[in-house]
Tab-separated table of C-alpha atoms in Angstrom:
chain	number	residue	atom	x	y	z
A	1087	MET	CA	5.963	-12.819	36.586
A	1088	PRO	CA	4.246	-16.057	37.671
A	1089	GLY	CA	0.502	-15.340	38.892
A	1090	CYS	CA	0.634	-11.979	37.483
A	1091	GLY	CA	-1.448	-10.840	34.418
A	1092	SER	CA	-3.490	-12.714	31.937
A	1093	ALA	CA	-2.158	-15.977	30.019
A	1094	ALA	CA	-1.818	-13.707	26.995
A	1095	GLU	CA	0.214	-11.297	28.788
A	1096	ARG	CA	2.310	-14.154	30.326
A	1097	VAL	CA	2.808	-15.781	26.878
A	1098	PHE	CA	4.429	-12.667	25.336
A	1099	ALA	CA	6.773	-11.852	28.412
A	1100	TYR	CA	8.026	-15.173	28.248
A	1101	GLY	CA	8.014	-15.839	24.658
A	1102	ALA	CA	9.874	-12.634	23.859
A	1103	ALA	CA	12.406	-13.197	26.573
A	1104	ALA	CA	13.067	-16.692	24.973
A	1105	GLY	CA	13.174	-15.609	21.609
A	1106	LEU	CA	15.824	-12.816	22.446
A	1107	LEU	CA	17.741	-15.572	24.224
A	1108	GLY	CA	17.480	-17.665	21.009
A	1109	ASP	CA	19.080	-14.685	19.040
A	1110	LEU	CA	21.847	-14.205	21.604
A	1111	LEU	CA	22.788	-17.814	21.590
A	1112	PHE	CA	22.302	-18.760	17.872
A	1113	GLY	CA	21.849	-15.610	15.812
A	1114	ASP	CA	20.555	-15.626	12.621
A	1115	PRO	CA	20.346	-19.123	10.722
A	1116	ARG	CA	22.710	-19.436	8.020
A	1117	ARG	CA	20.020	-20.864	5.652
A	1118	GLY	CA	16.445	-20.940	5.612
A	1119	HIS	CA	15.701	-17.770	7.543
A	1120	PRO	CA	11.955	-16.854	7.453
A	1121	VAL	CA	12.587	-13.308	6.790
A	1122	ALA	CA	14.654	-14.310	3.652
A	1123	ALA	CA	11.880	-16.372	2.607
A	1124	PHE	CA	9.220	-13.467	3.022
A	1125	GLY	CA	11.917	-11.295	0.864
A	1126	ARG	CA	11.896	-13.934	-1.687
A	1127	ALA	CA	8.058	-14.230	-1.847
A	1128	ALA	CA	7.936	-10.328	-1.881
A	1129	GLY	CA	10.341	-10.250	-4.722
A	1130	ALA	CA	8.064	-12.579	-6.753
A	1131	VAL	CA	5.109	-10.361	-5.949
A	1132	GLU	CA	6.937	-7.448	-7.139
A	1133	GLY	CA	7.953	-9.218	-10.459
A	1134	VAL	CA	4.051	-9.360	-11.285
A	1135	LEU	CA	2.916	-5.932	-9.870
A	1136	ARG	CA	5.760	-3.559	-10.440
A	1137	ARG	CA	4.756	-0.574	-12.477
A	1138	ASP	CA	6.125	2.981	-12.098
A	1139	HIS	CA	2.961	3.983	-10.122
A	1140	ARG	CA	2.456	4.703	-6.289
A	1141	GLY	CA	-1.054	2.650	-6.464
A	1142	TRP	CA	0.450	-0.400	-7.865
A	1143	GLY	CA	3.056	-0.038	-5.146
A	1144	ALA	CA	0.400	0.455	-2.484
A	1145	LEU	CA	-1.041	-2.732	-3.639
A	1146	HIS	CA	2.399	-4.679	-3.526
A	1147	THR	CA	2.714	-3.417	0.147
A	1148	ALA	CA	-0.843	-4.428	1.095
A	1149	VAL	CA	-0.194	-7.873	-0.468
A	1150	CYS	CA	3.024	-8.570	1.207
A	1151	ALA	CA	2.748	-6.938	4.625
A	1152	GLY	CA	-0.992	-7.929	5.014
A	1153	GLY	CA	-0.255	-11.498	3.833
A	1154	ALA	CA	2.701	-11.864	6.478
A	1155	ALA	CA	0.511	-10.377	9.430
A	1156	GLY	CA	-2.443	-12.578	8.340
A	1157	LEU	CA	-0.671	-15.700	8.041
A	1158	ALA	CA	0.740	-14.968	11.579
A	1159	ALA	CA	-2.587	-14.139	12.933
A	1160	LEU	CA	-3.999	-17.276	11.649
A	1161	ALA	CA	-1.219	-19.254	13.349
A	1162	ALA	CA	-1.674	-17.409	16.564
A	1163	SER	CA	-5.368	-18.154	16.509
A	1164	ALA	CA	-4.673	-21.796	15.847
A	1165	VAL	CA	-2.745	-22.249	19.096
A	1166	ARG	CA	-4.671	-19.474	21.102
A	1167	HIS	CA	-6.181	-21.884	23.898
A	1168	ARG	CA	-2.714	-24.154	24.196
A	1169	PRO	CA	-0.494	-21.835	26.373
A	1170	ALA	CA	2.633	-24.018	25.648
A	1171	ALA	CA	2.373	-23.769	22.057
A	1172	SER	CA	1.429	-20.038	22.283
A	1173	PHE	CA	4.648	-19.637	23.884
A	1174	ALA	CA	6.632	-21.638	21.418
A	1175	LEU	CA	5.155	-19.651	18.325
A	1176	THR	CA	5.867	-16.198	20.309
A	1177	ALA	CA	9.447	-17.369	20.938
A	1178	THR	CA	10.075	-18.338	17.344
A	1179	ALA	CA	8.512	-15.278	16.045
A	1180	THR	CA	10.616	-12.990	18.134
A	1181	TRP	CA	13.779	-15.036	17.273
A	1182	ALA	CA	12.852	-14.836	13.642
A	1183	VAL	CA	12.311	-10.959	13.522
A	1184	VAL	CA	14.668	-9.663	15.715
A	1185	GLY	CA	18.585	-9.528	14.543
A	1186	GLY	CA	20.617	-7.862	17.302
A	1187	THR	CA	23.193	-10.704	17.521
A	1188	SER	CA	23.752	-10.570	14.074
A	1189	LEU	CA	23.850	-6.684	13.930
A	1190	GLY	CA	26.675	-6.843	16.994
A	1191	ARG	CA	28.532	-9.457	14.890
A	1192	GLU	CA	28.925	-7.605	11.710
A	1193	ALA	CA	29.772	-4.439	13.366
A	1194	ARG	CA	32.566	-6.249	15.302
A	1195	THR	CA	33.824	-7.915	12.399
A	1196	ILE	CA	34.209	-4.541	10.528
A	1197	GLY	CA	35.828	-3.292	13.668
A	1198	ALA	CA	38.089	-6.054	13.933
A	1199	ALA	CA	39.248	-5.466	10.205
A	1200	LEU	CA	39.764	-1.608	10.937
A	1201	GLU	CA	41.706	-2.333	14.086
A	1202	THR	CA	44.228	-4.560	12.096
A	1203	GLY	CA	44.498	-1.570	9.434
A	1204	ASP	CA	42.694	-3.977	6.881
A	1205	ILE	CA	40.473	-1.280	5.139
A	1206	ASP	CA	39.873	-3.525	2.178
A	1207	ALA	CA	38.332	-6.254	4.267
A	1208	ALA	CA	36.165	-3.753	6.211
A	1209	ARG	CA	35.032	-2.099	2.782
A	1210	GLU	CA	34.121	-5.764	1.568
A	1211	ARG	CA	32.252	-6.489	4.948
A	1212	LEU	CA	30.375	-3.134	5.091
A	1213	PRO	CA	27.548	-3.807	2.476
A	1214	HIS	CA	26.433	-6.918	4.921
A	1215	LEU	CA	25.496	-4.101	7.247
A	1216	CYS	CA	24.450	-0.988	5.441
A	1217	GLY	CA	23.973	0.274	1.928
A	1218	ARG	CA	26.853	2.844	1.782
A	1219	ASP	CA	29.378	2.855	-1.031
A	1220	PRO	CA	32.273	1.202	0.684
A	1221	GLN	CA	34.817	2.250	-1.930
A	1222	ALA	CA	34.116	5.897	-1.321
A	1223	LEU	CA	34.945	5.632	2.537
A	1224	ASP	CA	38.312	5.806	4.429
A	1225	GLY	CA	38.734	4.138	7.639
A	1226	GLN	CA	37.069	6.858	9.765
A	1227	GLN	CA	34.086	7.099	7.659
A	1228	ILE	CA	33.577	3.168	7.881
A	1229	ALA	CA	33.666	3.576	11.536
A	1230	ARG	CA	31.101	6.083	11.273
A	1231	ALA	CA	28.731	4.448	9.099
A	1232	VAL	CA	29.010	1.320	11.308
A	1233	VAL	CA	28.044	3.358	14.496
A	1234	GLU	CA	25.267	4.863	12.485
A	1235	SER	CA	23.807	1.638	11.426
A	1236	VAL	CA	24.081	-0.003	14.927
A	1237	ALA	CA	22.101	2.776	15.895
A	1238	GLU	CA	19.407	2.792	13.442
A	1239	ASN	CA	19.144	-1.056	13.262
A	1240	THR	CA	18.780	-1.197	17.026
A	1241	SER	CA	15.313	0.444	16.509
A	1242	ASP	CA	14.574	-1.338	13.332
A	1243	ALA	CA	16.112	-4.971	14.070
A	1244	VAL	CA	15.106	-5.117	17.551
A	1245	VAL	CA	13.026	-2.389	19.406
A	1246	GLY	CA	10.600	-1.710	16.968
A	1247	ALA	CA	9.618	-5.484	16.647
A	1248	LEU	CA	9.221	-5.856	20.518
A	1249	VAL	CA	6.858	-2.753	20.505
A	1250	TRP	CA	4.792	-4.208	17.951
A	1251	GLY	CA	4.709	-7.666	19.340
A	1252	ALA	CA	3.672	-5.873	22.827
A	1253	VAL	CA	0.912	-4.236	21.147
A	1254	ALA	CA	-0.353	-7.113	18.810
A	1255	GLY	CA	1.338	-10.177	19.617
A	1256	VAL	CA	2.598	-12.563	16.892
A	1257	PRO	CA	0.990	-10.609	14.132
A	1258	GLY	CA	2.701	-7.450	15.146
A	1259	LEU	CA	6.098	-9.005	15.410
A	1260	ALA	CA	5.478	-10.739	11.608
A	1261	GLY	CA	3.673	-7.470	10.350
A	1262	PHE	CA	6.504	-5.084	11.387
A	1263	ARG	CA	9.321	-7.030	10.263
A	1264	ALA	CA	7.366	-7.338	6.726
A	1265	VAL	CA	7.243	-3.768	6.470
A	1266	ASN	CA	10.776	-3.188	7.586
A	1267	THR	CA	11.954	-5.658	4.819
A	1268	LEU	CA	9.629	-4.160	2.181
A	1269	ASP	CA	11.082	-0.775	2.692
A	1270	ALA	CA	14.762	-2.094	2.669
A	1271	MET	CA	13.799	-3.872	-0.736
A	1272	VAL	CA	11.882	-1.193	-2.481
A	1273	GLY	CA	11.534	1.988	-0.375
A	1274	HIS	CA	14.466	3.666	-1.495
A	1275	LYS	CA	14.581	6.816	-3.892
A	1276	SER	CA	16.016	5.214	-7.007
A	1277	PRO	CA	14.462	5.950	-10.175
A	1278	VAL	CA	13.189	2.380	-10.289
A	1279	TYR	CA	11.407	2.551	-6.969
A	1280	ARG	CA	10.748	6.199	-6.355
A	1281	ARG	CA	7.050	5.651	-7.159
A	1282	PHE	CA	6.493	2.078	-6.561
A	1283	GLY	CA	8.362	1.989	-3.313
A	1284	TRP	CA	6.405	5.071	-2.069
A	1285	ALA	CA	3.811	3.333	-0.017
A	1286	SER	CA	6.297	0.855	1.620
A	1287	ALA	CA	8.518	3.634	2.620
A	1288	ARG	CA	5.680	5.580	4.115
A	1289	LEU	CA	4.343	2.769	6.084
A	1290	ASP	CA	7.704	1.837	7.605
A	1291	ASP	CA	7.931	5.664	8.811
A	1292	VAL	CA	4.701	5.062	10.547
A	1293	ALA	CA	5.293	1.634	11.970
A	1294	GLY	CA	9.083	2.530	13.196
A	1295	TRP	CA	7.848	5.633	14.916
A	1296	PRO	CA	7.139	4.267	18.337
A	1297	GLY	CA	10.174	1.849	18.212
A	1298	ALA	CA	12.421	4.834	17.293
A	1299	ARG	CA	11.291	7.000	20.148
A	1300	LEU	CA	11.702	4.309	22.722
A	1301	THR	CA	15.188	3.501	21.308
A	1302	ALA	CA	15.952	7.196	21.676
A	1303	ALA	CA	14.944	7.291	25.042
A	1304	LEU	CA	16.494	3.969	26.203
A	1305	ALA	CA	19.997	5.086	24.688
A	1306	ALA	CA	19.802	8.242	26.858
A	1307	VAL	CA	18.972	6.257	29.772
A	1308	ALA	CA	21.643	3.377	29.071
A	1309	GLY	CA	24.366	5.772	27.834
A	1310	GLY	CA	27.038	7.455	29.262
A	1311	ASP	CA	25.821	10.944	29.042
A	1312	PRO	CA	22.003	11.126	29.442
A	1313	ARG	CA	21.729	14.846	29.170
A	1314	GLY	CA	24.053	15.016	26.084
A	1315	ALA	CA	21.887	12.422	24.433
A	1316	LEU	CA	18.665	14.332	25.168
A	1317	ARG	CA	20.217	17.594	23.975
A	1318	ALA	CA	21.291	16.152	20.680
A	1319	VAL	CA	17.828	14.735	20.216
A	1320	ARG	CA	16.252	18.083	20.842
A	1321	ARG	CA	18.596	19.967	18.730
A	1322	ASP	CA	19.451	17.661	15.985
A	1323	ALA	CA	16.912	14.814	15.116
A	1324	HIS	CA	14.525	16.671	13.196
A	1325	ARG	CA	17.127	17.690	10.910
A	1326	HIS	CA	17.667	14.304	9.740
A	1327	PRO	CA	15.897	13.147	6.543
A	1328	SER	CA	14.618	10.160	8.313
A	1329	PRO	CA	11.658	10.792	10.561
A	1330	ASN	CA	12.820	7.780	12.704
A	1331	ALA	CA	16.621	7.512	12.193
A	1332	GLY	CA	16.996	11.010	13.178
A	1333	PRO	CA	16.337	10.568	16.994
A	1334	VAL	CA	17.728	7.176	17.311
A	1335	GLU	CA	21.201	8.485	15.741
A	1336	ALA	CA	21.224	11.668	17.487
A	1337	SER	CA	20.667	9.705	20.827
A	1338	PHE	CA	23.354	7.377	20.309
A	1339	ALA	CA	25.840	10.335	19.054
A	1340	GLY	CA	25.088	12.180	22.360
A	1341	ALA	CA	25.228	9.042	24.580
A	1342	LEU	CA	28.528	8.090	23.110
A	1343	GLY	CA	30.069	11.525	22.873
A	1344	VAL	CA	30.649	11.383	19.283
A	1345	ARG	CA	29.818	13.231	15.950
A	1346	LEU	CA	27.591	11.438	13.221
A	1347	GLY	CA	26.046	12.446	10.235
A	1348	GLY	CA	27.743	14.585	7.461
A	1349	THR	CA	28.627	13.712	3.736
A	1350	LEU	CA	27.993	9.993	2.562
A	1351	ALA	CA	27.732	8.025	-0.573
A	1352	TYR	CA	24.775	5.975	-0.853
A	1353	GLY	CA	23.285	4.170	-3.766
A	1354	GLY	CA	25.452	5.703	-6.260
A	1355	ARG	CA	24.701	9.331	-5.068
A	1356	THR	CA	26.251	11.683	-2.678
A	1357	GLU	CA	24.361	12.827	0.215
A	1358	HIS	CA	25.219	15.864	2.584
A	1359	ARG	CA	23.521	15.086	5.839
A	1360	PRO	CA	23.318	17.274	8.826
A	1361	VAL	CA	25.585	16.770	11.600
A	1362	LEU	CA	24.440	15.185	14.790
A	1363	ASN	CA	25.983	16.134	17.984
A	1364	ALA	CA	28.173	18.579	16.438
A	1365	GLY	CA	30.216	19.126	19.724
A	1366	GLY	CA	31.024	15.373	19.831
A	1367	ARG	CA	34.248	14.188	18.483
A	1368	PRO	CA	34.893	12.166	15.269
A	1369	VAL	CA	34.027	8.563	15.488
A	1370	GLU	CA	36.858	6.180	16.507
A	1371	VAL	CA	37.336	2.507	15.801
A	1372	ALA	CA	36.734	1.739	19.432
A	1373	ASP	CA	33.341	3.339	19.337
A	1374	ILE	CA	32.021	0.513	17.463
A	1375	GLU	CA	32.212	-1.757	20.100
A	1376	ARG	CA	30.862	0.879	22.613
A	1377	ALA	CA	27.939	1.231	20.332
A	1378	VAL	CA	27.377	-2.547	20.126
A	1379	ARG	CA	27.337	-2.454	23.921
A	1380	LEU	CA	24.920	0.357	24.032
A	1381	SER	CA	22.603	-1.406	21.564
A	1382	GLN	CA	22.705	-4.622	23.978
A	1383	ARG	CA	21.683	-2.586	26.944
A	1384	VAL	CA	19.097	-0.801	24.884
A	1385	THR	CA	17.513	-4.263	23.844
A	1386	ALA	CA	17.473	-5.316	27.612
A	1387	LEU	CA	15.693	-2.279	28.333
A	1388	ALA	CA	13.266	-2.465	25.666
A	1389	LEU	CA	12.174	-6.015	26.585
A	1390	ALA	CA	11.440	-4.824	30.137
A	1391	ALA	CA	9.700	-1.791	29.029
A	1392	CYS	CA	7.287	-3.670	26.327
A	1393	VAL	CA	6.514	-6.496	28.871
A	1394	GLY	CA	5.820	-3.878	31.614
A	1395	GLY	CA	3.681	-1.829	29.114
A	1396	ARG	CA	1.834	-4.857	28.156
A	1397	PHE	CA	1.169	-6.014	31.710
A	1398	ALA	CA	0.337	-2.515	32.618
A	1399	TYR	CA	-2.021	-2.007	29.954
A	1400	GLY	CA	-3.714	-5.546	30.549
A	1401	ALA	CA	-4.255	-4.750	34.212
A	1402	ALA	CA	-5.704	-1.182	33.485
A	1403	ARG	CA	-8.299	-2.822	30.918
A	1404	ARG	CA	-9.342	-5.405	33.767
A	1405	ALA	CA	-9.604	-2.675	36.059
A	1406	SER	CA	-11.810	-0.618	33.700
A	1407	GLY	CA	-13.812	-3.917	33.032
A	1408	ARG	CA	-14.526	-4.406	36.649
A	1409	ARG	CA	-15.562	-0.950	37.197
A	1410	ALA	CA	-17.742	-0.819	34.402
A	1411	ALA	CA	-19.466	-4.220	35.852
A	1412	GLY	CA	-19.717	-2.795	39.217
A	1413	ILE	CA	-21.637	0.192	37.855
A	1414	ARG	CA	-23.942	-2.222	35.800
A	1415	VAL	CA	-24.705	-4.058	38.904
A	1416	SER	CA	-25.297	-1.088	41.045
A	1417	GLY	CA	-27.518	0.349	38.191
A	1418	ASN	CA	-29.496	-2.994	38.248
A	1419	ARG	CA	-29.943	-3.008	41.834
A	1420	ALA	CA	-31.101	0.717	42.016
A	1421	SER	CA	-33.661	-0.139	39.506
A	1422	GLY	CA	-35.001	-3.257	41.318
A	1423	ARG	CA	-35.406	-1.179	44.540
A	1424	GLY	CA	-37.343	1.450	42.449
A	1425	ARG	CA	-39.875	-1.278	41.182
A	1426	ARG	CA	-40.457	-2.650	44.353
């Protein structure tokens, strides 16, 4: 969009696009990933602060997520007046926090194992994608778990980050990924983290809310059955225990024409989750590839939506500023005529 919008808006547009392209070409690095480094730092802070108390958990969340966003804000401020450096920082941050390529790669690896009947290999690989207990799942259940994980992580690993990048730039990208990582580390309901991880889990619910709704809407647009997707979201999303996974998984289920949810084994316990899109058919191995492709289309649409939203907001703000300036000038002229 040359010649359109402010420098900050163009930096986000080009930087986010370049970061997604970098993820597409290179995926996640094998070593030295910034998110892994954050996880190690957060683990060290947890070792100092962990108590069976919500207040200590809130402090842990504030130190880790606030620290990540604060460092990103300092870096963004340091290059604010250098467009090339700002672009490079935005591109690098986007590449570091999104994970769409690795998500699709892991899903396809499990799908390939299931296609050849190697269920042991699929079970061995599943923990790379989600926290289910793989030994308790058969082939069809593994395929369903993969489709559900692709749906949820499209929001968590891609769209949510782009939304907060559009809102707050590099600090938004880093802060969202920090919150999401903390939720994965301590936000579950195990006896150890039920209280300590409460703040991280609740903050992740808040931070993930807009991205999840955008993901659900875009999945309906990009899927093969928009009406079915929207119908599944309206009917079933609120029944899911997660306020953000519910709309996303229901929309993917309706768009793909499959049935998600039901009984699962997670973290050593059995959960009986509501069925999403009950009128759909059971998930098949081939649906893993369909889910990955839907995730890719949602990613492309999310980039367009977030860039468009950023430009639209900037244009509206500039127009509002011009109107306010015009009112002040008119008022000053009227006041001057009165004095004469």
